[in-house]
């Protein structure tokens, strides 16, 4: 077996974040150095707690969990309880966590880890607004040249946005942090709504989780059932899009995705299109390519990977 890839997961759980974290915990291809929480779907006090709930569900109390930024760099925090419920993890009945939260700030942990580990060995998987990463770059710009890669769920181009007609939630919440990340020269893969909107939960896919003889499978079914109801109503589809696990899936099985290396720019000026991800898919500008942007995902392959891995958890 090849050596596992050291990763830091930055997240704002969120039911789909929960499945992404569980997929990572179940994958021996990863060495999880830490999980950093950020404000996003719900406020920070809940996202950090939710990360610990998920680790405890998978019986991984050894994982180091850090709390990061409680608000975006410049703008006011926007949350999404209308999608994820009051706790951010509505659906299953998960007990209050007892494992500790690390005392170090997430931004310090990110900077210290990237600076102390060998150059270009650590990958960042981001599942929420990019505030922690933007702040880490502002605090220690030298991390940019030392990060192996960032794989980020965010944006939407052909598909448009999901919080405004132009913007996807993660980028909209902290567009300034997203712009810093996008312009830092770090190898970046963006998994936008164009791909994640193809990864629909369906009654059949949820049933596969419910029937698992472990406790993580049925918990995933309960998370997904709660999570899908909002987007099912909005888009009139059977099931809702499962965004964040696509980040881990890209690292585990890139062949599931169609992508292109293109120029990506983030809109931070116009309030009308704030947080829009402008993707030069057709090479119309002379701006140099700076990101691999996914356009589609093999949904059957993604759910097969998820079921295979979640079945291995407690
Ligand atoms: C993204 O926003 C959040 O609601 C989800 O967890 C996902 O990261 C999708 O736009
Ligand atoms: Ca998320």
mmCIF file of C-alpha atoms and ligand atoms in Angstrom:
data_model
loop_
_atom_site.group_PDB
_atom_site.id
_atom_site.type_symbol
_atom_site.label_atom_id
_atom_site.label_comp_id
_atom_site.label_asym_id
_atom_site.label_seq_id
_atom_site.Cartn_x
_atom_site.Cartn_y
_atom_site.Cartn_z
ATOM 1 C CA UNK A 1 0.000 0.000 0.000
ATOM 2 C CA UNK A 2 1.219 3.518 -0.749
ATOM 3 C CA UNK A 3 1.742 5.956 2.115
ATOM 4 C CA UNK A 4 -1.476 7.720 3.153
ATOM 5 C CA UNK A 5 -1.944 11.328 2.062
ATOM 6 C CA UNK A 6 -1.763 13.713 5.053
ATOM 7 C CA UNK A 7 -4.860 15.930 5.019
ATOM 8 C CA UNK A 8 -6.493 18.664 7.053
ATOM 9 C CA UNK A 9 -10.283 18.849 6.694
ATOM 10 C CA UNK A 10 -11.773 22.334 7.073
ATOM 11 C CA UNK A 11 -15.534 22.144 7.523
ATOM 12 C CA UNK A 12 -18.860 23.605 8.743
ATOM 13 C CA UNK A 13 -21.069 20.531 9.390
ATOM 14 C CA UNK A 14 -23.688 20.297 7.850
ATOM 15 C CA UNK A 15 -25.116 16.839 6.963
ATOM 16 C CA UNK A 16 -23.148 16.616 3.703
ATOM 17 C CA UNK A 17 -19.968 17.652 5.549
ATOM 18 C CA UNK A 18 -20.715 14.805 7.982
ATOM 19 C CA UNK A 19 -20.761 12.248 5.164
ATOM 20 C CA UNK A 20 -17.553 13.714 3.753
ATOM 21 C CA UNK A 21 -15.819 13.416 7.146
ATOM 22 C CA UNK A 22 -17.086 9.841 7.564
ATOM 23 C CA UNK A 23 -15.820 8.965 4.082
ATOM 24 C CA UNK A 24 -12.385 10.320 5.025
ATOM 25 C CA UNK A 25 -12.374 8.504 8.389
ATOM 26 C CA UNK A 26 -13.193 5.260 6.575
ATOM 27 C CA UNK A 27 -10.444 5.677 3.954
ATOM 28 C CA UNK A 28 -6.963 4.305 4.695
ATOM 29 C CA UNK A 29 -5.638 6.416 1.806
ATOM 30 C CA UNK A 30 -5.785 9.438 4.175
ATOM 31 C CA UNK A 31 -3.880 10.396 7.301
ATOM 32 C CA UNK A 32 -6.143 12.953 8.986
ATOM 33 C CA UNK A 33 -3.849 15.426 10.755
ATOM 34 C CA UNK A 34 -6.763 17.406 12.161
ATOM 35 C CA UNK A 35 -10.243 18.705 11.452
ATOM 36 C CA UNK A 36 -10.776 22.451 11.641
ATOM 37 C CA UNK A 37 -14.224 23.967 12.081
ATOM 38 C CA UNK A 38 -15.417 27.253 10.631
ATOM 39 C CA UNK A 39 -18.659 29.221 10.857
ATOM 40 C CA UNK A 40 -20.897 28.566 7.865
ATOM 41 C CA UNK A 41 -23.987 26.401 7.739
ATOM 42 C CA UNK A 42 -24.459 27.230 11.428
ATOM 43 C CA UNK A 43 -22.381 29.300 13.887
ATOM 44 C CA UNK A 44 -18.936 28.070 14.994
ATOM 45 C CA UNK A 45 -20.069 26.851 18.438
ATOM 46 C CA UNK A 46 -22.257 24.320 16.612
ATOM 47 C CA UNK A 47 -19.916 23.389 13.733
ATOM 48 C CA UNK A 48 -17.041 22.493 16.076
ATOM 49 C CA UNK A 49 -19.413 20.465 18.232
ATOM 50 C CA UNK A 50 -20.822 18.737 15.156
ATOM 51 C CA UNK A 51 -17.330 17.692 14.018
ATOM 52 C CA UNK A 52 -16.809 16.012 17.383
ATOM 53 C CA UNK A 53 -20.236 14.316 17.189
ATOM 54 C CA UNK A 54 -19.269 12.799 13.845
ATOM 55 C CA UNK A 55 -15.856 11.628 15.084
ATOM 56 C CA UNK A 56 -17.557 9.978 18.052
ATOM 57 C CA UNK A 57 -20.115 8.304 15.797
ATOM 58 C CA UNK A 58 -17.168 6.702 13.963
ATOM 59 C CA UNK A 59 -15.432 5.975 17.304
ATOM 60 C CA UNK A 60 -12.496 8.189 16.342
ATOM 61 C CA UNK A 61 -11.981 10.165 19.521
ATOM 62 C CA UNK A 62 -8.272 10.250 18.656
ATOM 63 C CA UNK A 63 -8.889 12.855 15.916
ATOM 64 C CA UNK A 64 -7.766 16.397 16.772
ATOM 65 C CA UNK A 65 -10.576 18.917 16.332
ATOM 66 C CA UNK A 66 -9.932 22.675 16.283
ATOM 67 C CA UNK A 67 -12.271 25.679 16.297
ATOM 68 C CA UNK A 68 -11.418 28.423 13.834
ATOM 69 C CA UNK A 69 -13.009 31.674 12.726
ATOM 70 C CA UNK A 70 -16.457 32.602 13.970
ATOM 71 C CA UNK A 71 -17.177 35.053 11.128
ATOM 72 C CA UNK A 72 -16.013 35.797 7.584
ATOM 73 C CA UNK A 73 -13.023 38.089 6.934
ATOM 74 C CA UNK A 74 -15.041 41.168 5.959
ATOM 75 C CA UNK A 75 -18.704 40.369 5.564
ATOM 76 C CA UNK A 76 -21.376 39.481 8.107
ATOM 77 C CA UNK A 77 -21.909 35.765 8.698
ATOM 78 C CA UNK A 78 -24.746 34.223 6.684
ATOM 79 C CA UNK A 79 -25.938 30.788 7.899
ATOM 80 C CA UNK A 80 -28.205 28.120 6.393
ATOM 81 C CA UNK A 81 -30.380 26.650 9.157
ATOM 82 C CA UNK A 82 -33.225 26.512 6.618
ATOM 83 C CA UNK A 83 -31.280 23.731 4.879
ATOM 84 C CA UNK A 84 -29.456 21.966 7.722
ATOM 85 C CA UNK A 85 -31.822 22.548 10.667
ATOM 86 C CA UNK A 86 -31.222 24.393 13.937
ATOM 87 C CA UNK A 87 -28.248 22.250 14.998
ATOM 88 C CA UNK A 88 -26.710 21.960 11.525
ATOM 89 C CA UNK A 89 -26.914 18.197 11.872
ATOM 90 C CA UNK A 90 -30.674 17.691 12.225
ATOM 91 C CA UNK A 91 -31.875 14.192 11.370
ATOM 92 C CA UNK A 92 -30.330 11.497 13.559
ATOM 93 C CA UNK A 93 -30.229 11.649 17.321
ATOM 94 C CA UNK A 94 -26.494 12.001 17.959
ATOM 95 C CA UNK A 95 -25.367 12.356 21.593
ATOM 96 C CA UNK A 96 -23.562 15.451 22.872
ATOM 97 C CA UNK A 97 -19.830 14.877 22.312
ATOM 98 C CA UNK A 98 -17.454 14.267 25.178
ATOM 99 C CA UNK A 99 -14.159 14.212 23.287
ATOM 100 C CA UNK A 100 -12.145 17.407 23.757
ATOM 101 C CA UNK A 101 -11.848 20.383 21.483
ATOM 102 C CA UNK A 102 -8.155 21.321 21.074
ATOM 103 C CA UNK A 103 -7.211 24.611 22.717
ATOM 104 C CA UNK A 104 -5.135 25.809 19.731
ATOM 105 C CA UNK A 105 -6.931 28.055 17.214
ATOM 106 C CA UNK A 106 -7.581 26.316 13.874
ATOM 107 C CA UNK A 107 -5.672 29.005 11.935
ATOM 108 C CA UNK A 108 -2.584 28.488 14.124
ATOM 109 C CA UNK A 109 -2.892 24.719 13.725
ATOM 110 C CA UNK A 110 -3.051 25.039 9.930
ATOM 111 C CA UNK A 111 -0.042 27.381 9.791
ATOM 112 C CA UNK A 112 2.025 25.329 12.249
ATOM 113 C CA UNK A 113 1.254 22.040 10.485
ATOM 114 C CA UNK A 114 2.049 23.310 6.994
ATOM 115 C CA UNK A 115 5.249 25.029 8.170
ATOM 116 C CA UNK A 116 6.538 22.079 10.198
ATOM 117 C CA UNK A 117 5.730 19.243 7.777
ATOM 118 C CA UNK A 118 7.858 18.638 4.688
ATOM 119 C CA UNK A 119 7.076 20.993 1.822
ATOM 120 C CA UNK A 120 4.183 20.032 -0.515
ATOM 121 C CA UNK A 121 3.066 17.006 1.454
ATOM 122 C CA UNK A 122 -0.142 18.196 3.138
ATOM 123 C CA UNK A 123 -3.450 18.567 1.281
ATOM 124 C CA UNK A 124 -6.354 20.718 2.473
ATOM 125 C CA UNK A 125 -9.911 19.486 1.957
ATOM 126 C CA UNK A 126 -12.293 22.395 2.380
ATOM 127 C CA UNK A 127 -16.015 21.839 2.797
ATOM 128 C CA UNK A 128 -17.188 25.253 3.990
ATOM 129 C CA UNK A 129 -16.471 28.975 3.648
ATOM 130 C CA UNK A 130 -12.719 29.535 3.174
ATOM 131 C CA UNK A 131 -12.213 31.897 6.141
ATOM 132 C CA UNK A 132 -9.763 29.685 8.086
ATOM 133 C CA UNK A 133 -7.592 29.145 5.014
ATOM 134 C CA UNK A 134 -7.738 32.815 3.990
ATOM 135 C CA UNK A 135 -6.728 33.862 7.512
ATOM 136 C CA UNK A 136 -3.906 31.298 7.567
ATOM 137 C CA UNK A 137 -2.604 32.737 4.275
ATOM 138 C CA UNK A 138 -2.821 36.275 5.646
ATOM 139 C CA UNK A 139 -1.022 35.255 8.817
ATOM 140 C CA UNK A 140 1.774 33.247 7.171
ATOM 141 C CA UNK A 141 1.944 33.806 3.397
ATOM 142 C CA UNK A 142 4.777 31.257 3.108
ATOM 143 C CA UNK A 143 2.282 28.413 3.566
ATOM 144 C CA UNK A 144 1.130 29.028 -0.039
ATOM 145 C CA UNK A 145 4.328 27.521 -1.456
ATOM 146 C CA UNK A 146 4.235 24.590 0.968
ATOM 147 C CA UNK A 147 0.677 23.251 0.548
ATOM 148 C CA UNK A 148 0.506 20.207 -1.726
ATOM 149 C CA UNK A 149 -2.997 21.022 -2.940
ATOM 150 C CA UNK A 150 -6.399 22.345 -1.923
ATOM 151 C CA UNK A 151 -9.548 20.521 -2.951
ATOM 152 C CA UNK A 152 -12.522 22.712 -2.303
ATOM 153 C CA UNK A 153 -16.289 22.336 -2.537
ATOM 154 C CA UNK A 154 -17.560 25.663 -3.759
ATOM 155 C CA UNK A 155 -18.844 27.724 -6.624
ATOM 156 C CA UNK A 156 -21.031 26.961 -9.591
ATOM 157 C CA UNK A 157 -20.696 28.197 -13.118
ATOM 158 C CA UNK A 158 -22.895 26.483 -15.689
ATOM 159 C CA UNK A 159 -25.325 25.617 -12.887
ATOM 160 C CA UNK A 160 -25.394 29.130 -11.387
ATOM 161 C CA UNK A 161 -25.608 29.658 -7.641
ATOM 162 C CA UNK A 162 -27.635 28.200 -4.796
ATOM 163 C CA UNK A 163 -27.817 31.149 -2.401
ATOM 164 C CA UNK A 164 -28.108 33.853 -5.055
ATOM 165 C CA UNK A 165 -28.590 33.323 -8.794
ATOM 166 C CA UNK A 166 -24.843 33.929 -9.174
ATOM 167 C CA UNK A 167 -23.222 32.493 -6.048
ATOM 168 C CA UNK A 168 -22.832 29.206 -4.243
ATOM 169 C CA UNK A 169 -23.100 29.266 -0.421
ATOM 170 C CA UNK A 170 -19.472 28.537 0.610
ATOM 171 C CA UNK A 171 -18.000 31.194 -1.678
ATOM 172 C CA UNK A 172 -20.787 33.710 -1.018
ATOM 173 C CA UNK A 173 -20.281 33.553 2.762
ATOM 174 C CA UNK A 174 -16.619 34.571 2.482
ATOM 175 C CA UNK A 175 -15.767 35.712 -1.043
ATOM 176 C CA UNK A 176 -12.677 37.624 0.127
ATOM 177 C CA UNK A 177 -11.164 34.497 1.674
ATOM 178 C CA UNK A 178 -12.048 32.573 -1.491
ATOM 179 C CA UNK A 179 -10.278 35.182 -3.622
ATOM 180 C CA UNK A 180 -7.150 34.990 -1.432
ATOM 181 C CA UNK A 181 -7.103 31.189 -1.812
ATOM 182 C CA UNK A 182 -7.743 31.382 -5.541
ATOM 183 C CA UNK A 183 -4.930 33.880 -6.119
ATOM 184 C CA UNK A 184 -2.339 32.259 -3.817
ATOM 185 C CA UNK A 185 -0.784 30.066 -6.500
ATOM 186 C CA UNK A 186 -1.609 26.859 -4.599
ATOM 187 C CA UNK A 187 -2.612 23.860 -6.764
ATOM 188 C CA UNK A 188 -6.395 24.136 -6.463
ATOM 189 C CA UNK A 189 -9.257 21.860 -7.456
ATOM 190 C CA UNK A 190 -12.757 23.298 -7.266
ATOM 191 C CA UNK A 191 -15.722 20.941 -7.011
ATOM 192 C CA UNK A 192 -18.671 23.235 -7.820
ATOM 193 C CA UNK A 193 -22.427 22.774 -8.015
ATOM 194 C CA UNK A 194 -22.005 21.787 -11.691
ATOM 195 C CA UNK A 195 -20.712 18.432 -10.420
ATOM 196 C CA UNK A 196 -22.386 18.147 -7.004
ATOM 197 C CA UNK A 197 -25.888 18.767 -8.366
ATOM 198 C CA UNK A 198 -25.500 15.467 -10.221
ATOM 199 C CA UNK A 199 -24.788 13.572 -7.001
ATOM 200 C CA UNK A 200 -28.438 13.235 -5.970
ATOM 201 C CA UNK A 201 -29.494 11.174 -3.004
ATOM 202 C CA UNK A 202 -32.428 8.937 -3.955
ATOM 203 C CA UNK A 203 -34.682 6.618 -1.947
ATOM 204 C CA UNK A 204 -32.663 3.641 -3.245
ATOM 205 C CA UNK A 205 -29.300 5.169 -2.360
ATOM 206 C CA UNK A 206 -30.473 6.139 1.139
ATOM 207 C CA UNK A 207 -31.863 2.640 1.658
ATOM 208 C CA UNK A 208 -28.376 1.201 1.121
ATOM 209 C CA UNK A 209 -27.137 3.206 4.114
ATOM 210 C CA UNK A 210 -30.158 2.353 6.269
ATOM 211 C CA UNK A 211 -29.688 -1.375 5.756
ATOM 212 C CA UNK A 212 -26.064 -1.422 6.919
ATOM 213 C CA UNK A 213 -25.582 -3.498 10.078
ATOM 214 C CA UNK A 214 -23.346 -0.824 11.710
ATOM 215 C CA UNK A 215 -24.504 2.397 13.399
ATOM 216 C CA UNK A 216 -22.860 4.837 10.955
ATOM 217 C CA UNK A 217 -24.901 3.611 7.959
ATOM 218 C CA UNK A 218 -28.361 4.229 9.520
ATOM 219 C CA UNK A 219 -27.089 7.572 10.911
ATOM 220 C CA UNK A 220 -26.100 8.574 7.348
ATOM 221 C CA UNK A 221 -29.579 7.588 6.132
ATOM 222 C CA UNK A 222 -31.162 9.833 8.786
ATOM 223 C CA UNK A 223 -28.809 12.721 7.937
ATOM 224 C CA UNK A 224 -29.547 12.432 4.213
ATOM 225 C CA UNK A 225 -33.300 12.167 4.661
ATOM 226 C CA UNK A 226 -33.349 15.412 6.578
ATOM 227 C CA UNK A 227 -30.905 17.162 4.257
ATOM 228 C CA UNK A 228 -32.543 16.310 0.942
ATOM 229 C CA UNK A 229 -35.985 17.695 1.736
ATOM 230 C CA UNK A 230 -35.044 21.362 1.094
ATOM 231 C CA UNK A 231 -33.437 20.851 -2.314
ATOM 232 C CA UNK A 232 -36.050 18.269 -3.399
ATOM 233 C CA UNK A 233 -38.700 20.948 -2.955
ATOM 234 C CA UNK A 234 -36.576 23.652 -4.533
ATOM 235 C CA UNK A 235 -35.466 21.730 -7.617
ATOM 236 C CA UNK A 236 -38.291 19.167 -7.894
ATOM 237 C CA UNK A 237 -35.820 16.246 -7.967
ATOM 238 C CA UNK A 238 -35.799 12.776 -6.392
ATOM 239 C CA UNK A 239 -33.184 13.429 -3.738
ATOM 240 C CA UNK A 240 -30.908 16.351 -2.938
ATOM 241 C CA UNK A 241 -27.339 17.030 -4.067
ATOM 242 C CA UNK A 242 -24.634 15.598 -1.832
ATOM 243 C CA UNK A 243 -21.938 18.235 -2.172
ATOM 244 C CA UNK A 244 -19.050 17.807 0.243
ATOM 245 C CA UNK A 245 -18.164 14.079 -0.093
ATOM 246 C CA UNK A 246 -17.194 14.908 -3.697
ATOM 247 C CA UNK A 247 -14.038 16.547 -2.288
ATOM 248 C CA UNK A 248 -12.801 13.292 -0.754
ATOM 249 C CA UNK A 249 -14.007 11.352 -3.798
ATOM 250 C CA UNK A 250 -11.875 13.564 -6.056
ATOM 251 C CA UNK A 251 -8.780 12.579 -4.077
ATOM 252 C CA UNK A 252 -9.749 8.906 -3.862
ATOM 253 C CA UNK A 253 -11.094 8.385 -7.385
ATOM 254 C CA UNK A 254 -10.448 11.347 -9.704
ATOM 255 C CA UNK A 255 -11.627 9.224 -12.625
ATOM 256 C CA UNK A 256 -15.208 9.775 -11.385
ATOM 257 C CA UNK A 257 -14.967 13.431 -12.469
ATOM 258 C CA UNK A 258 -14.739 15.391 -15.693
ATOM 259 C CA UNK A 259 -12.620 18.494 -15.140
ATOM 260 C CA UNK A 260 -10.548 21.124 -16.884
ATOM 261 C CA UNK A 261 -7.538 23.223 -15.841
ATOM 262 C CA UNK A 262 -8.752 26.789 -16.364
ATOM 263 C CA UNK A 263 -8.703 30.316 -15.025
ATOM 264 C CA UNK A 264 -10.916 30.877 -11.999
ATOM 265 C CA UNK A 265 -11.725 34.309 -10.581
ATOM 266 C CA UNK A 266 -13.925 35.299 -7.642
ATOM 267 C CA UNK A 267 -16.269 38.286 -7.744
ATOM 268 C CA UNK A 268 -15.934 40.461 -4.634
ATOM 269 C CA UNK A 269 -17.066 43.879 -5.896
ATOM 270 C CA UNK A 270 -20.606 43.743 -7.197
ATOM 271 C CA UNK A 271 -23.279 43.081 -4.561
ATOM 272 C CA UNK A 272 -25.501 41.678 -7.324
ATOM 273 C CA UNK A 273 -23.055 38.911 -8.230
ATOM 274 C CA UNK A 274 -21.034 38.748 -4.969
ATOM 275 C CA UNK A 275 -19.180 35.441 -4.599
ATOM 276 C CA UNK A 276 -19.667 34.354 -8.200
ATOM 277 C CA UNK A 277 -17.016 31.929 -9.455
ATOM 278 C CA UNK A 278 -16.059 33.080 -12.929
ATOM 279 C CA UNK A 279 -14.698 30.051 -14.761
ATOM 280 C CA UNK A 280 -13.003 30.599 -18.132
ATOM 281 C CA UNK A 281 -14.056 27.143 -19.350
ATOM 282 C CA UNK A 282 -13.684 28.052 -23.040
ATOM 283 C CA UNK A 283 -10.375 29.915 -22.685
ATOM 284 C CA UNK A 284 -11.812 33.259 -23.716
ATOM 285 C CA UNK A 285 -9.433 35.389 -21.661
ATOM 286 C CA UNK A 286 -5.665 35.518 -21.609
ATOM 287 C CA UNK A 287 -5.730 34.958 -17.845
ATOM 288 C CA UNK A 288 -3.532 32.000 -16.909
ATOM 289 C CA UNK A 289 -5.065 28.759 -15.642
ATOM 290 C CA UNK A 290 -5.020 28.541 -11.851
ATOM 291 C CA UNK A 291 -7.542 25.837 -10.949
ATOM 292 C CA UNK A 292 -8.836 22.449 -11.960
ATOM 293 C CA UNK A 293 -12.607 22.870 -12.097
ATOM 294 C CA UNK A 294 -14.930 19.862 -12.108
ATOM 295 C CA UNK A 295 -17.910 19.895 -14.410
ATOM 296 C CA UNK A 296 -19.520 16.517 -13.754
ATOM 297 C CA UNK A 297 -19.342 13.448 -11.534
ATOM 298 C CA UNK A 298 -20.297 9.810 -12.019
ATOM 299 C CA UNK A 299 -23.011 9.722 -9.337
ATOM 300 C CA UNK A 300 -23.357 5.912 -9.307
ATOM 301 C CA UNK A 301 -19.592 5.598 -8.795
ATOM 302 C CA UNK A 302 -19.657 8.186 -6.016
ATOM 303 C CA UNK A 303 -22.455 6.420 -4.095
ATOM 304 C CA UNK A 304 -20.779 3.033 -4.607
ATOM 305 C CA UNK A 305 -17.600 4.437 -3.047
ATOM 306 C CA UNK A 306 -19.549 5.999 -0.174
ATOM 307 C CA UNK A 307 -21.494 2.803 0.584
ATOM 308 C CA UNK A 308 -18.393 0.614 0.403
ATOM 309 C CA UNK A 309 -16.500 2.865 2.833
ATOM 310 C CA UNK A 310 -19.277 3.823 5.292
ATOM 311 C CA UNK A 311 -20.071 0.094 5.669
ATOM 312 C CA UNK A 312 -16.581 -0.356 7.148
ATOM 313 C CA UNK A 313 -17.185 2.116 9.998
ATOM 314 C CA UNK A 314 -18.504 1.123 13.445
HETATM 315 C C1 LIG B 1 -22.271 23.870 0.349
HETATM 316 O O1 LIG B 1 -22.963 24.706 1.283
HETATM 317 C C2 LIG B 1 -23.337 23.966 2.427
HETATM 318 O O2 LIG B 1 -24.676 24.165 2.695
HETATM 319 C C3 LIG B 1 -22.987 22.521 2.145
HETATM 320 O O3 LIG B 1 -22.492 21.894 3.321
HETATM 321 C C4 LIG B 1 -21.929 22.589 1.072
HETATM 322 O O4 LIG B 1 -20.639 22.688 1.604
HETATM 323 C C5 LIG B 1 -23.128 23.693 -0.877
HETATM 324 O O5 LIG B 1 -23.412 24.916 -1.455
HETATM 325 CA CA1 LIG B 2 -20.202 22.321 3.967
#
